[in-house]
Coordinates of C-alpha atoms and ligand atoms in Angstrom, one line a residue:
M146 CA -4.3 24.3 1.1
Q147 CA -7.9 24.4 1.2
I148 CA -9.4 21.3 3.5
I149 CA -12.9 19.5 2.5
K150 CA -14.8 17.6 4.8
S151 CA -17.8 16.9 3.0
V152 CA -18.4 14.7 0.3
S153 CA -20.6 16.6 -1.7
S154 CA -17.6 20.2 -1.4
M155 CA -15.0 17.5 -2.8
Q156 CA -17.4 17.1 -6.2
K157 CA -18.1 20.1 -6.5
T158 CA -14.9 21.4 -6.6
A159 CA -13.4 18.4 -8.6
L160 CA -16.3 19.5 -10.9
S161 CA -15.6 23.3 -11.2
L162 CA -11.5 21.9 -11.8
K163 CA -12.5 19.8 -14.1
K164 CA -14.9 22.4 -15.9
K165 CA -11.7 25.2 -16.5
G166 CA -9.3 22.3 -17.5
R167 CA -7.7 21.7 -14.6
S168 CA -6.5 18.1 -13.9
I169 CA -6.5 16.2 -10.6
S170 CA -4.0 14.3 -9.2
F171 CA -4.9 11.7 -6.3
V172 CA -2.9 10.6 -3.4
P173 CA -5.3 8.3 -0.7
T174 CA -4.0 7.6 2.5
M175 CA -4.9 6.5 5.8
G176 CA -2.9 9.5 7.6
Y177 CA -0.4 9.6 10.2
L178 CA 2.2 10.3 7.0
H179 CA 5.7 9.6 6.6
E180 CA 8.2 10.7 3.9
G181 CA 6.8 7.4 2.0
H182 CA 3.5 9.0 1.8
L183 CA 5.2 12.8 0.6
R184 CA 6.7 11.5 -2.2
L185 CA 3.5 10.2 -3.4
V186 CA 2.4 13.8 -3.5
D187 CA 6.1 15.2 -4.7
I188 CA 4.2 12.4 -7.7
A189 CA 1.3 13.4 -8.5
R190 CA 2.8 16.7 -9.3
E191 CA 4.7 16.0 -11.2
Y192 CA 0.8 14.2 -12.9
G193 CA -1.7 17.1 -12.2
D194 CA -2.3 20.6 -12.4
I195 CA -3.9 19.8 -8.6
V196 CA -2.9 17.5 -5.9
V197 CA -5.5 16.3 -3.7
V198 CA -4.7 14.2 -0.8
S199 CA -7.7 12.2 1.6
I200 CA -7.0 11.0 5.0
F201 CA -9.3 8.8 6.0
V202 CA -9.1 5.9 8.2
N203 CA -11.3 3.1 6.6
P204 CA -12.7 1.0 9.0
T205 CA -14.2 -1.7 6.0
Q206 CA -10.5 -2.7 5.2
F207 CA -9.5 -3.5 8.7
G208 CA -10.5 -7.0 10.7
P209 CA -12.5 -7.9 13.9
K210 CA -8.9 -8.3 15.7
E211 CA -7.5 -5.0 13.8
D212 CA -5.8 -2.0 15.1
L213 CA -8.5 0.6 13.6
S214 CA -8.6 1.9 17.2
R215 CA -5.1 1.8 17.6
Y216 CA -4.5 3.2 14.6
P217 CA -2.6 6.1 14.4
R218 CA -3.5 9.2 13.6
D219 CA -2.0 12.8 13.8
I220 CA -4.1 15.2 11.7
K221 CA -2.0 18.4 13.0
G222 CA 1.1 17.5 11.4
D223 CA -0.1 15.7 8.4
L224 CA -1.7 18.8 7.6
S225 CA 1.8 20.9 8.4
K226 CA 3.6 18.0 6.3
L227 CA 1.0 18.5 3.4
R228 CA 1.1 22.3 4.1
K229 CA 4.8 22.5 3.2
R230 CA 5.1 19.8 0.7
G231 CA 2.4 22.0 -1.6
T232 CA -0.8 19.7 -1.4
D233 CA -3.4 22.0 -2.9
I234 CA -6.6 19.9 -1.5
V235 CA -6.9 18.1 1.4
F236 CA -9.9 15.8 1.9
M237 CA -10.9 14.6 5.1
P238 CA -14.4 12.7 5.5
D239 CA -15.5 11.0 8.4
S240 CA -16.6 7.6 8.7
D241 CA -20.9 8.5 8.7
S242 CA -20.2 10.4 5.6
I243 CA -18.5 7.5 3.5
Y244 CA -20.0 4.8 5.1
P245 CA -23.5 5.8 6.3
S246 CA -26.4 4.0 8.5
E247 CA -27.6 1.1 6.3
Y248 CA -24.4 1.5 3.9
Q249 CA -24.3 -2.3 1.5
T250 CA -22.4 -1.5 -1.6
Y251 CA -19.1 -3.3 -1.8
I252 CA -16.4 -3.9 -4.6
E253 CA -14.0 -7.5 -4.9
V254 CA -11.5 -7.9 -7.2
T255 CA -11.8 -11.3 -6.8
E256 CA -8.3 -13.2 -7.5
I257 CA -5.8 -10.6 -7.1
S258 CA -7.3 -11.0 -3.2
K259 CA -6.8 -14.3 -3.0
P260 CA -2.9 -15.0 -2.1
L261 CA -0.5 -13.3 0.1
C262 CA -2.1 -10.7 3.1
G263 CA -5.5 -12.0 1.5
R264 CA -5.0 -14.8 3.0
F265 CA -4.9 -13.8 6.5
R266 CA -6.9 -10.4 6.1
P267 CA -10.2 -11.6 5.4
G268 CA -12.3 -9.2 3.5
H269 CA -9.2 -6.7 3.6
F270 CA -8.8 -6.1 0.5
R271 CA -13.3 -5.6 -0.4
G272 CA -12.5 -3.5 2.0
V273 CA -9.9 -1.4 0.1
A274 CA -11.3 -1.9 -3.3
T275 CA -14.5 0.0 -1.9
V276 CA -13.0 2.5 -0.5
V277 CA -11.2 3.6 -2.9
A278 CA -13.8 3.2 -5.9
K279 CA -15.6 6.0 -4.0
L280 CA -13.3 8.2 -3.5
F281 CA -12.5 8.1 -7.0
N282 CA -15.9 9.0 -7.4
I283 CA -15.9 11.7 -5.2
V284 CA -12.3 13.3 -5.8
M285 CA -12.6 12.4 -9.8
P286 CA -8.6 12.4 -10.3
D287 CA -7.3 12.4 -13.6
T288 CA -4.2 10.1 -12.2
A289 CA -3.8 8.3 -9.0
V290 CA -0.6 7.5 -7.5
F291 CA -0.2 4.1 -4.7
G292 CA 3.1 2.9 -3.1
K293 CA 4.6 -0.1 -4.1
K294 CA 5.2 -1.3 -0.3
D295 CA 1.9 -2.8 -0.2
Y296 CA 2.1 -4.3 -4.0
Q297 CA -1.2 -5.8 -4.0
Q298 CA -3.3 -3.3 -3.3
Y299 CA -1.7 -1.4 -5.9
L300 CA -2.4 -4.4 -8.4
L301 CA -5.7 -4.9 -7.1
I302 CA -6.2 -0.5 -8.2
R303 CA -5.0 -1.0 -11.1
K304 CA -7.4 -4.1 -12.0
M305 CA -10.6 -2.9 -11.2
T306 CA -10.0 0.5 -12.3
E307 CA -9.4 -1.5 -15.5
D308 CA -12.1 -3.6 -15.1
L309 CA -15.0 -1.1 -14.0
N310 CA -13.4 1.4 -17.3
M311 CA -12.8 3.4 -14.4
P312 CA -10.9 7.0 -16.4
V313 CA -7.8 6.9 -13.5
R314 CA -4.2 6.3 -14.9
I315 CA -2.5 4.4 -11.3
I316 CA 0.8 5.3 -11.5
G317 CA 3.0 2.9 -8.7
A318 CA 6.1 4.2 -6.6
E319 CA 9.2 2.6 -6.0
T320 CA 8.9 1.6 -1.8
V321 CA 11.0 5.1 0.0
R322 CA 13.6 2.9 2.9
E323 CA 14.9 3.6 5.7
E324 CA 18.7 4.1 6.3
D325 CA 19.2 0.3 7.4
G326 CA 16.5 -0.1 4.4
L327 CA 13.2 -0.8 6.5
A328 CA 10.0 0.1 4.5
M329 CA 8.5 3.4 5.3
S330 CA 5.4 2.4 7.4
S331 CA 2.9 3.8 9.7
R332 CA 3.0 0.7 11.5
N333 CA 6.7 1.0 12.0
S334 CA 5.4 3.8 15.2
Y335 CA 4.2 0.5 16.9
L336 CA 8.0 -0.4 16.9
S337 CA 9.7 -0.8 20.7
K338 CA 13.3 0.3 20.3
E339 CA 14.5 -3.0 20.3
E340 CA 12.0 -4.5 17.5
R341 CA 13.0 -1.5 15.4
G342 CA 16.4 -2.7 15.3
I343 CA 15.2 -6.4 14.5
S344 CA 12.5 -5.1 11.9
A345 CA 15.5 -4.6 9.3
R346 CA 16.6 -7.9 9.4
F347 CA 13.6 -8.8 7.6
A348 CA 14.1 -5.5 4.8
D349 CA 18.0 -7.7 4.2
S350 CA 16.5 -11.1 3.9
L351 CA 14.7 -9.9 0.8
Y352 CA 17.2 -7.8 0.0
I353 CA 19.9 -10.1 0.5
A354 CA 17.1 -12.4 -1.6
S355 CA 17.0 -10.3 -4.7
G356 CA 21.0 -10.2 -4.4
L357 CA 21.4 -13.5 -4.4
Y358 CA 18.4 -14.4 -7.4
R359 CA 20.9 -12.0 -10.3
K360 CA 23.7 -13.1 -9.5
G361 CA 22.4 -16.9 -10.6
K362 CA 22.3 -18.4 -7.1
F363 CA 18.8 -19.9 -6.8
S364 CA 17.0 -22.9 -9.3
S365 CA 13.6 -22.6 -8.6
P366 CA 11.3 -20.3 -6.6
S367 CA 11.0 -23.3 -3.7
M368 CA 14.9 -22.3 -3.0
I369 CA 14.5 -18.5 -2.9
T370 CA 11.3 -18.4 -0.4
R371 CA 13.7 -20.7 1.5
F372 CA 16.4 -19.2 1.8
V373 CA 14.1 -16.4 2.8
R374 CA 13.2 -18.4 5.7
D375 CA 15.9 -20.0 6.8
Y376 CA 17.3 -16.6 7.0
L377 CA 14.7 -15.2 9.5
K378 CA 15.0 -18.2 11.7
K379 CA 17.9 -16.7 13.1
F380 CA 16.1 -14.1 14.1
R381 CA 14.1 -14.2 17.7
G382 CA 11.8 -11.5 17.9
I383 CA 10.6 -12.3 14.3
R384 CA 7.6 -14.8 12.8
V385 CA 7.0 -15.6 9.4
Q386 CA 3.6 -15.0 8.5
Y387 CA 4.1 -16.0 4.6
V388 CA 7.7 -15.6 2.4
D389 CA 6.0 -16.3 -1.3
I390 CA 6.6 -15.8 -4.9
L391 CA 4.2 -15.3 -7.6
N392 CA 4.2 -13.3 -10.9
A393 CA 4.5 -10.2 -10.8
S394 CA 1.1 -8.7 -12.6
N395 CA -1.5 -11.3 -12.3
L396 CA -0.3 -13.1 -8.8
K397 CA -0.9 -15.9 -10.3
P398 CA 1.9 -19.2 -8.5
V399 CA 5.1 -19.3 -10.4
S400 CA 7.2 -23.0 -10.8
D401 CA 10.6 -21.4 -12.9
F402 CA 12.5 -17.7 -13.6
S403 CA 10.3 -17.2 -16.8
Q404 CA 8.0 -14.1 -15.8
D405 CA 8.5 -11.3 -13.6
M406 CA 8.1 -12.0 -9.9
V407 CA 6.9 -10.5 -7.2
L408 CA 9.0 -12.0 -3.9
A409 CA 6.9 -10.4 -1.1
A410 CA 6.6 -11.5 3.2
A411 CA 4.7 -10.5 6.5
V412 CA 5.7 -11.0 9.3
F413 CA 5.5 -10.1 13.5
V414 CA 7.6 -8.3 15.0
G415 CA 6.3 -8.6 18.7
K416 CA 2.4 -7.9 17.9
T417 CA 3.7 -5.1 14.8
R418 CA 3.0 -6.8 11.3
L419 CA 5.0 -5.6 8.7
I420 CA 5.4 -6.5 4.6
D421 CA 7.7 -6.1 2.0
N422 CA 8.3 -7.3 -0.9
R423 CA 10.6 -7.3 -4.2
L424 CA 10.3 -7.5 -8.1
L425 CA 12.2 -9.8 -9.4
K426 CA 13.1 -9.9 -13.0
A427 CA 12.3 -13.2 -15.6
R428 CA 15.7 -14.5 -16.5
C429 CA 15.8 -16.6 -19.9
Q430 CA 15.8 -20.2 -18.7
Ligands
PAF718 O1 -2.5 2.4 1.4 C1 -3.5 2.9 2.5 O2 -3.1 3.6 3.2 C2 -4.9 2.6 2.1 O3 -4.8 1.3 2.1 C3 -6.1 3.1 1.5 C4 -5.4 2.9 -0.2 C5 -5.8 4.8 1.6 C6 -7.5 2.9 1.6 O4 -7.7 3.2 2.7

């Protein structure tokens, strides 16, 4: 496994791989890797000859009151997991090489950034779009794999590549869950034992709601979001930030079940913010 730290060597390596006709599959990460990330690496392997994983905790996607300095890091552990999983190249730039002083160019995907997490994390998706575009220019992947746990991020990257004619195929990977249903996330490591226990109820709320939807128990999208809120009210220790149902491809509001939808929510368990979602298929009216 090759470890590359400089932007120019990553670009040179990517160009030389391309010259040799090797395709590049890419998994961008912020490190502190768990099984969810490693599944993305497995999927990337199916799509390309060379798998590149980046580890970069991107400062521009954290708000001023968010957890950039507290974000968990374990480079040694990450490299060992990636080596075992057969990663070819790990790209680990430092912050100054990605954002040198006087840096001033940003990308905004205007509409998809607005609802859900965008309402509560101003500037977050601008930071995500910008760093992913930069990483695409450096790693030059043919394919890039993103987890659907961050569903809004996945749609945003898809839209950005389409709008900016970036020659990168975006693959969305299913959410990987712990045994009790909690979606895997690096932030789960912040949870105390007691908080970890109660966090599974958050995953349950969306799972149960999607099951009831499939059985035809709801007559409108707002009934579903009300069900999730009422369900979560029973658990002291879970504070809802949002619960919403939107069109699954453009995140526009829906008023009936005629389109595929995403049921998405964010909660706080203690100080830790968790997000999750379930896709709901359109139903003939
Ligand atoms: O999903 C993440 O870990 C990050 O948002 C990403 C895509 C690596 C960009 O920093």
